[in-house]
Amino acid sequence: MRYRLRFVLQELDLPQGGTIIGRSLDCHLTLEDPLVSRRHARIVVDDSGARIEDMGSRNGVRVNGAVIRDPVSLRNGDRVRIGTQDFVFCCVDPAGKAHSRTTGQLRLCANCRLPYPRELLACPSCEATEQTDDDTLTGSDRVTAHVWNLQLMIESLERALRMARIEDAERIVQRAIVQAEEVVGAGAALDAGTLGGLAVQAVAMSLASGDPAWAHWVLDIYGRTGRVPPVVVTERLAGVAAQHRVLVRDAIDALLHRVDLASDPATGEAAEAAVVDPAAVAETEDGEALLRLRELRRNLDESGAPAALSPKVVRHLPTP
């Protein structure tokens, strides 16, 4: 019996012995993904079949959605997730005649967004030569894939911050923000739990690094999506405001300005009101979250004169 890994449009043969998957160029299959460890997982093929094991990676290996702790035997059709990449394990009829390359490194075409082997000079689909290190999304529902990736990144970001790995955390939060922006840009709504989880970690990133940009983005995205940050986010924002009072004050002003427009659109410009969901604001208008945000804003005035409301948010987002 022969075994393969199906990865988007590629099928990679798994030879007898071990196939190591990771971010290092020394691996048999190299994945350029910040959520993948240098030596992340190993698939061992022998006479008894194929099994996969985690090689002590930071973010784990999932088989059919479950995180594995010990080596797991693979069956035809099993779905393997490493970092943000999805693979399908396949058993191949020995009489099959096609023989795929046994190892490889895939890059993503910046033009058509399809993966192809790195050693090719141009994308075989569109002949473009520009490559990107962006993650490869699988499946027909790109928004669902983005949200799934976001949830993984939030978990990884929390671990990186807990271990004080600030450089790793910065790479992850940049990619997570790009994923969130793509969901919002596609006209879809991020569920409150996912957005709240990302917001908590992004503000924690500002506290750990001293860079207020992440906290500013949090206030911006809540304003653009017509929501108010949960209490836990506001509490952490107070810590950022202690070091960056003016920036946080102005960003809260912009968010509250949009909330006020949603409550009474006749008082503001139609274009501003259009980006806010009045129903979402109505659910929080009398809630603790909005009250705490307004309380934080008032506290920021105690050390200086009240600032005029900003007519719009000025995006402050590092380039990924």
Tab-separated table of C-alpha atoms in Angstrom, residues 17-274:
chain	number	residue	atom	x	y	z
A	17	GLY	CA	10.406	5.561	7.016
A	18	GLY	CA	9.898	8.983	8.501
A	19	THR	CA	8.761	12.191	6.808
A	20	ILE	CA	9.391	15.273	8.939
A	21	ILE	CA	7.161	18.319	8.482
A	22	GLY	CA	8.108	21.737	9.812
A	23	ARG	CA	9.303	25.254	9.111
A	24	SER	CA	12.993	24.361	8.794
A	25	LEU	CA	14.493	23.922	5.336
A	26	ASP	CA	16.001	20.670	6.630
A	27	CYS	CA	12.542	19.061	6.843
A	28	HIS	CA	11.244	16.747	4.146
A	29	LEU	CA	8.209	19.020	3.785
A	30	THR	CA	8.778	22.680	4.631
A	31	LEU	CA	5.833	24.938	5.526
A	32	GLU	CA	6.431	28.683	5.654
A	33	ASP	CA	3.952	29.410	8.420
A	34	PRO	CA	4.715	31.182	11.755
A	35	LEU	CA	2.439	28.763	13.610
A	36	VAL	CA	4.566	25.810	12.474
A	37	SER	CA	7.584	24.827	14.578
A	38	ARG	CA	10.958	24.176	12.979
A	39	ARG	CA	10.432	20.410	13.350
A	40	HIS	CA	6.710	20.133	13.972
A	41	ALA	CA	5.482	16.613	13.152
A	42	ARG	CA	6.623	13.301	11.747
A	43	ILE	CA	4.731	10.730	9.698
A	44	VAL	CA	6.211	7.239	9.883
A	45	VAL	CA	5.367	4.653	7.228
A	46	ASP	CA	6.203	0.969	7.744
A	47	ASP	CA	4.697	-2.434	6.988
A	48	SER	CA	1.950	-1.912	9.574
A	49	GLY	CA	0.699	1.348	8.033
A	50	ALA	CA	1.229	5.051	8.693
A	51	ARG	CA	1.143	7.042	11.903
A	52	ILE	CA	1.709	10.673	12.809
A	53	GLU	CA	3.329	12.096	15.925
A	54	ASP	CA	3.906	15.559	17.357
A	55	MET	CA	7.615	16.371	17.689
A	56	GLY	CA	7.154	18.703	20.631
A	57	SER	CA	5.674	21.570	18.612
A	58	ARG	CA	4.350	24.691	20.329
A	59	ASN	CA	0.950	24.643	18.597
A	60	GLY	CA	0.268	20.942	18.340
A	61	VAL	CA	-1.040	18.623	15.639
A	62	ARG	CA	-4.730	17.956	15.022
A	63	VAL	CA	-6.157	14.825	13.415
A	64	ASN	CA	-9.816	15.180	12.443
A	65	GLY	CA	-10.020	18.231	14.702
A	66	ALA	CA	-8.592	16.600	17.853
A	67	VAL	CA	-5.180	17.507	19.275
A	68	ILE	CA	-2.995	14.412	19.479
A	69	ARG	CA	-0.814	13.643	22.494
A	70	ASP	CA	0.694	10.339	21.356
A	71	PRO	CA	1.399	8.806	17.927
A	72	VAL	CA	-1.866	8.221	16.038
A	73	SER	CA	-2.462	5.758	13.215
A	74	LEU	CA	-3.759	7.400	10.053
A	75	ARG	CA	-6.660	6.105	7.988
A	76	ASN	CA	-7.737	6.985	4.488
A	77	GLY	CA	-9.481	10.367	4.454
A	78	ASP	CA	-8.124	11.563	7.815
A	79	ARG	CA	-7.655	15.343	7.963
A	80	VAL	CA	-4.393	16.564	9.478
A	81	ARG	CA	-3.902	20.164	10.554
A	82	ILE	CA	-0.407	21.585	11.140
A	83	GLY	CA	-0.285	25.294	11.890
A	84	THR	CA	-2.843	26.859	9.553
A	85	GLN	CA	-2.410	24.188	6.891
A	86	ASP	CA	-4.837	21.336	6.196
A	87	PHE	CA	-3.790	17.991	4.716
A	88	VAL	CA	-5.792	14.902	3.749
A	89	PHE	CA	-4.173	11.515	4.260
A	90	CYS	CA	-4.813	9.105	1.371
A	91	CYS	CA	-4.256	5.400	0.843
A	92	VAL	CA	-3.335	4.725	-2.791
A	93	ASP	CA	-3.958	1.561	-4.798
A	94	PRO	CA	-0.525	-0.017	-5.443
A	95	ALA	CA	-1.578	-0.427	-9.080
A	96	GLY	CA	-1.843	3.350	-9.445
A	97	LYS	CA	0.591	4.695	-11.968
A	98	ALA	CA	1.211	8.304	-10.956
A	99	HIS	CA	4.184	8.937	-8.697
A	100	SER	CA	4.354	12.314	-6.992
A	101	ARG	CA	7.454	14.053	-5.751
A	102	THR	CA	8.350	12.731	-2.303
A	103	THR	CA	9.307	15.992	-0.633
A	104	GLY	CA	8.739	19.630	-1.321
A	105	GLN	CA	8.307	23.217	-0.274
A	106	LEU	CA	5.264	25.150	-1.417
A	107	ARG	CA	4.884	28.888	-1.951
A	108	LEU	CA	1.747	30.922	-2.592
A	109	CYS	CA	1.283	32.838	-5.831
A	110	ALA	CA	0.658	36.527	-5.084
A	111	ASN	CA	-1.461	36.815	-8.241
A	112	CYS	CA	-3.853	33.846	-8.316
A	113	ARG	CA	-3.352	32.716	-4.663
A	114	LEU	CA	-2.684	29.087	-5.617
A	115	PRO	CA	0.230	27.102	-4.122
A	116	TYR	CA	3.034	25.647	-6.215
A	117	PRO	CA	6.480	24.071	-5.663
A	118	ARG	CA	9.082	26.635	-4.674
A	119	GLU	CA	11.669	25.404	-7.157
A	120	LEU	CA	9.503	26.483	-10.121
A	121	LEU	CA	10.379	29.913	-11.483
A	122	ALA	CA	6.764	30.871	-12.156
A	123	CYS	CA	3.284	29.850	-11.076
A	124	PRO	CA	2.063	27.055	-13.400
A	125	SER	CA	-1.505	28.389	-13.142
A	126	CYS	CA	-1.041	32.025	-14.176
A	127	GLU	CA	2.712	32.246	-14.969
A	128	ALA	CA	3.218	35.049	-12.425
A	129	THR	CA	6.639	35.156	-10.763
A	130	GLU	CA	5.729	37.095	-7.609
A	131	GLN	CA	5.491	34.932	-4.494
A	132	THR	CA	4.134	35.594	-1.035
A	133	ASP	CA	4.689	33.998	2.364
A	134	ASP	CA	1.030	34.416	3.257
A	135	ASP	CA	-0.726	31.346	4.582
A	136	THR	CA	-2.373	28.878	2.226
A	137	LEU	CA	-6.102	28.601	2.791
A	138	THR	CA	-7.915	25.412	1.876
A	139	GLY	CA	-11.573	24.664	1.288
A	140	SER	CA	-14.249	26.545	-0.596
A	141	ASP	CA	-15.278	28.842	2.245
A	142	ARG	CA	-12.433	31.308	2.682
A	143	VAL	CA	-14.214	33.213	5.453
A	144	THR	CA	-14.688	30.034	7.490
A	145	ALA	CA	-11.025	29.193	6.963
A	146	HIS	CA	-9.996	32.680	8.103
A	147	VAL	CA	-12.055	32.373	11.293
A	148	TRP	CA	-10.602	28.912	11.977
A	149	ASN	CA	-7.091	30.278	11.485
A	150	LEU	CA	-7.888	33.216	13.763
A	151	GLN	CA	-8.916	30.923	16.589
A	152	LEU	CA	-5.653	29.007	16.262
A	153	MET	CA	-3.642	32.219	16.164
A	154	ILE	CA	-5.358	33.584	19.267
A	155	GLU	CA	-4.392	30.447	21.192
A	156	SER	CA	-0.828	30.684	19.904
A	157	LEU	CA	-0.626	34.395	20.692
A	158	GLU	CA	-1.738	33.792	24.267
A	159	ARG	CA	0.944	31.120	24.723
A	160	ALA	CA	3.655	33.300	23.189
A	161	LEU	CA	2.793	36.202	25.504
A	162	ARG	CA	2.635	33.926	28.531
A	163	MET	CA	6.139	32.685	27.690
A	164	ALA	CA	7.337	36.276	27.056
A	165	ARG	CA	8.243	35.425	23.444
A	166	ILE	CA	7.519	38.947	22.245
A	167	GLU	CA	8.987	38.575	18.739
A	168	ASP	CA	6.896	35.466	18.069
A	169	ALA	CA	3.828	37.166	19.518
A	170	GLU	CA	4.346	40.178	17.270
A	171	ARG	CA	4.465	38.021	14.135
A	172	ILE	CA	1.330	36.173	15.174
A	173	VAL	CA	-0.687	39.272	16.076
A	174	GLN	CA	0.216	40.883	12.740
A	175	ARG	CA	-1.062	37.863	10.836
A	176	ALA	CA	-4.146	37.591	13.034
A	177	ILE	CA	-5.043	41.211	12.327
A	178	VAL	CA	-4.662	40.633	8.584
A	179	GLN	CA	-7.000	37.623	8.858
A	180	ALA	CA	-9.558	39.649	10.816
A	181	GLU	CA	-9.402	42.493	8.296
A	182	GLU	CA	-9.981	40.067	5.413
A	183	VAL	CA	-13.116	38.714	7.117
A	184	VAL	CA	-14.460	42.210	7.730
A	185	GLY	CA	-13.419	43.311	4.229
A	186	ALA	CA	-15.404	40.407	2.765
A	187	GLY	CA	-18.529	41.812	4.386
A	188	ALA	CA	-18.754	39.002	6.958
A	189	ALA	CA	-19.150	39.469	10.702
A	190	LEU	CA	-16.628	38.191	13.215
A	191	ASP	CA	-18.438	36.466	16.052
A	192	ALA	CA	-18.178	38.242	19.401
A	193	GLY	CA	-16.097	35.477	20.971
A	194	THR	CA	-13.430	35.455	18.263
A	195	LEU	CA	-13.192	39.234	18.084
A	196	GLY	CA	-13.122	39.520	21.872
A	197	GLY	CA	-10.401	36.881	22.165
A	198	LEU	CA	-8.251	38.646	19.595
A	199	ALA	CA	-8.896	42.022	21.248
A	200	VAL	CA	-7.785	40.762	24.659
A	201	GLN	CA	-4.534	39.392	23.261
A	202	ALA	CA	-3.884	42.435	21.045
A	203	VAL	CA	-4.197	44.786	24.030
A	204	ALA	CA	-1.986	42.422	26.037
A	205	MET	CA	0.537	42.747	23.192
A	206	SER	CA	0.501	46.536	23.601
A	207	LEU	CA	1.102	46.152	27.338
A	208	ALA	CA	3.968	43.680	26.808
A	209	SER	CA	5.706	45.568	23.994
A	210	GLY	CA	4.909	49.183	24.887
A	211	ASP	CA	3.540	49.684	21.359
A	212	PRO	CA	0.027	51.205	21.503
A	213	ALA	CA	-0.733	50.365	17.852
A	214	TRP	CA	-2.374	47.053	18.737
A	215	ALA	CA	-4.712	48.663	21.296
A	216	HIS	CA	-5.534	51.419	18.808
A	217	TRP	CA	-6.484	48.791	16.222
A	218	VAL	CA	-8.797	47.128	18.734
A	219	LEU	CA	-10.752	50.357	19.293
A	220	ASP	CA	-10.789	50.996	15.552
A	221	ILE	CA	-12.158	47.562	14.578
A	222	TYR	CA	-14.866	47.744	17.233
A	223	GLY	CA	-15.898	51.128	15.912
A	224	ARG	CA	-15.951	49.982	12.299
A	225	THR	CA	-18.010	46.893	13.126
A	226	GLY	CA	-20.506	48.739	15.321
A	227	ARG	CA	-19.607	47.030	18.594
A	228	VAL	CA	-18.325	47.976	22.036
A	229	PRO	CA	-15.338	46.135	23.556
A	230	PRO	CA	-16.169	43.742	26.404
A	231	VAL	CA	-15.317	44.779	29.952
A	232	VAL	CA	-12.141	42.680	30.100
A	233	VAL	CA	-10.755	44.547	27.071
A	234	THR	CA	-11.605	47.943	28.557
A	235	GLU	CA	-9.893	47.009	31.810
A	236	ARG	CA	-6.699	46.182	29.931
A	237	LEU	CA	-7.008	49.339	27.841
A	238	ALA	CA	-6.699	51.307	31.073
A	239	GLY	CA	-3.176	49.938	31.421
A	240	VAL	CA	-2.254	51.080	27.904
A	241	ALA	CA	-3.829	54.492	28.560
A	242	ALA	CA	-1.549	54.967	31.555
A	243	GLN	CA	1.381	55.206	29.124
A	244	HIS	CA	-0.362	56.537	26.001
A	245	ARG	CA	-3.185	58.685	27.341
A	246	VAL	CA	-3.739	60.960	24.350
A	247	LEU	CA	-3.718	58.209	21.727
A	248	VAL	CA	-6.113	55.973	23.678
A	249	ARG	CA	-8.350	58.931	24.547
A	250	ASP	CA	-8.689	59.969	20.920
A	251	ALA	CA	-9.358	56.392	19.781
A	252	ILE	CA	-12.100	55.996	22.408
A	253	ASP	CA	-13.574	59.324	21.283
A	254	ALA	CA	-13.758	58.020	17.720
A	255	LEU	CA	-15.444	54.790	18.842
A	256	LEU	CA	-17.969	56.576	21.071
A	257	HIS	CA	-18.655	59.063	18.282
A	258	ARG	CA	-19.735	56.168	16.049
A	259	VAL	CA	-21.848	54.720	18.857
A	260	ASP	CA	-23.584	58.081	19.277
A	261	LEU	CA	-24.212	58.312	15.542
A	262	ALA	CA	-25.773	54.856	15.600
A	263	SER	CA	-28.033	55.879	18.474
A	264	ASP	CA	-29.132	59.069	16.680
A	265	PRO	CA	-28.054	58.948	13.011
A	266	ALA	CA	-29.769	62.279	12.312
A	267	THR	CA	-27.065	64.069	14.267
A	268	GLY	CA	-24.212	62.833	12.100
A	269	GLU	CA	-23.184	62.227	8.538
A	270	ALA	CA	-24.967	59.395	6.754
A	271	ALA	CA	-21.683	57.849	5.625
A	272	GLU	CA	-20.476	57.556	9.200
A	273	ALA	CA	-23.751	56.087	10.439
A	274	ALA	CA	-23.829	53.539	7.645
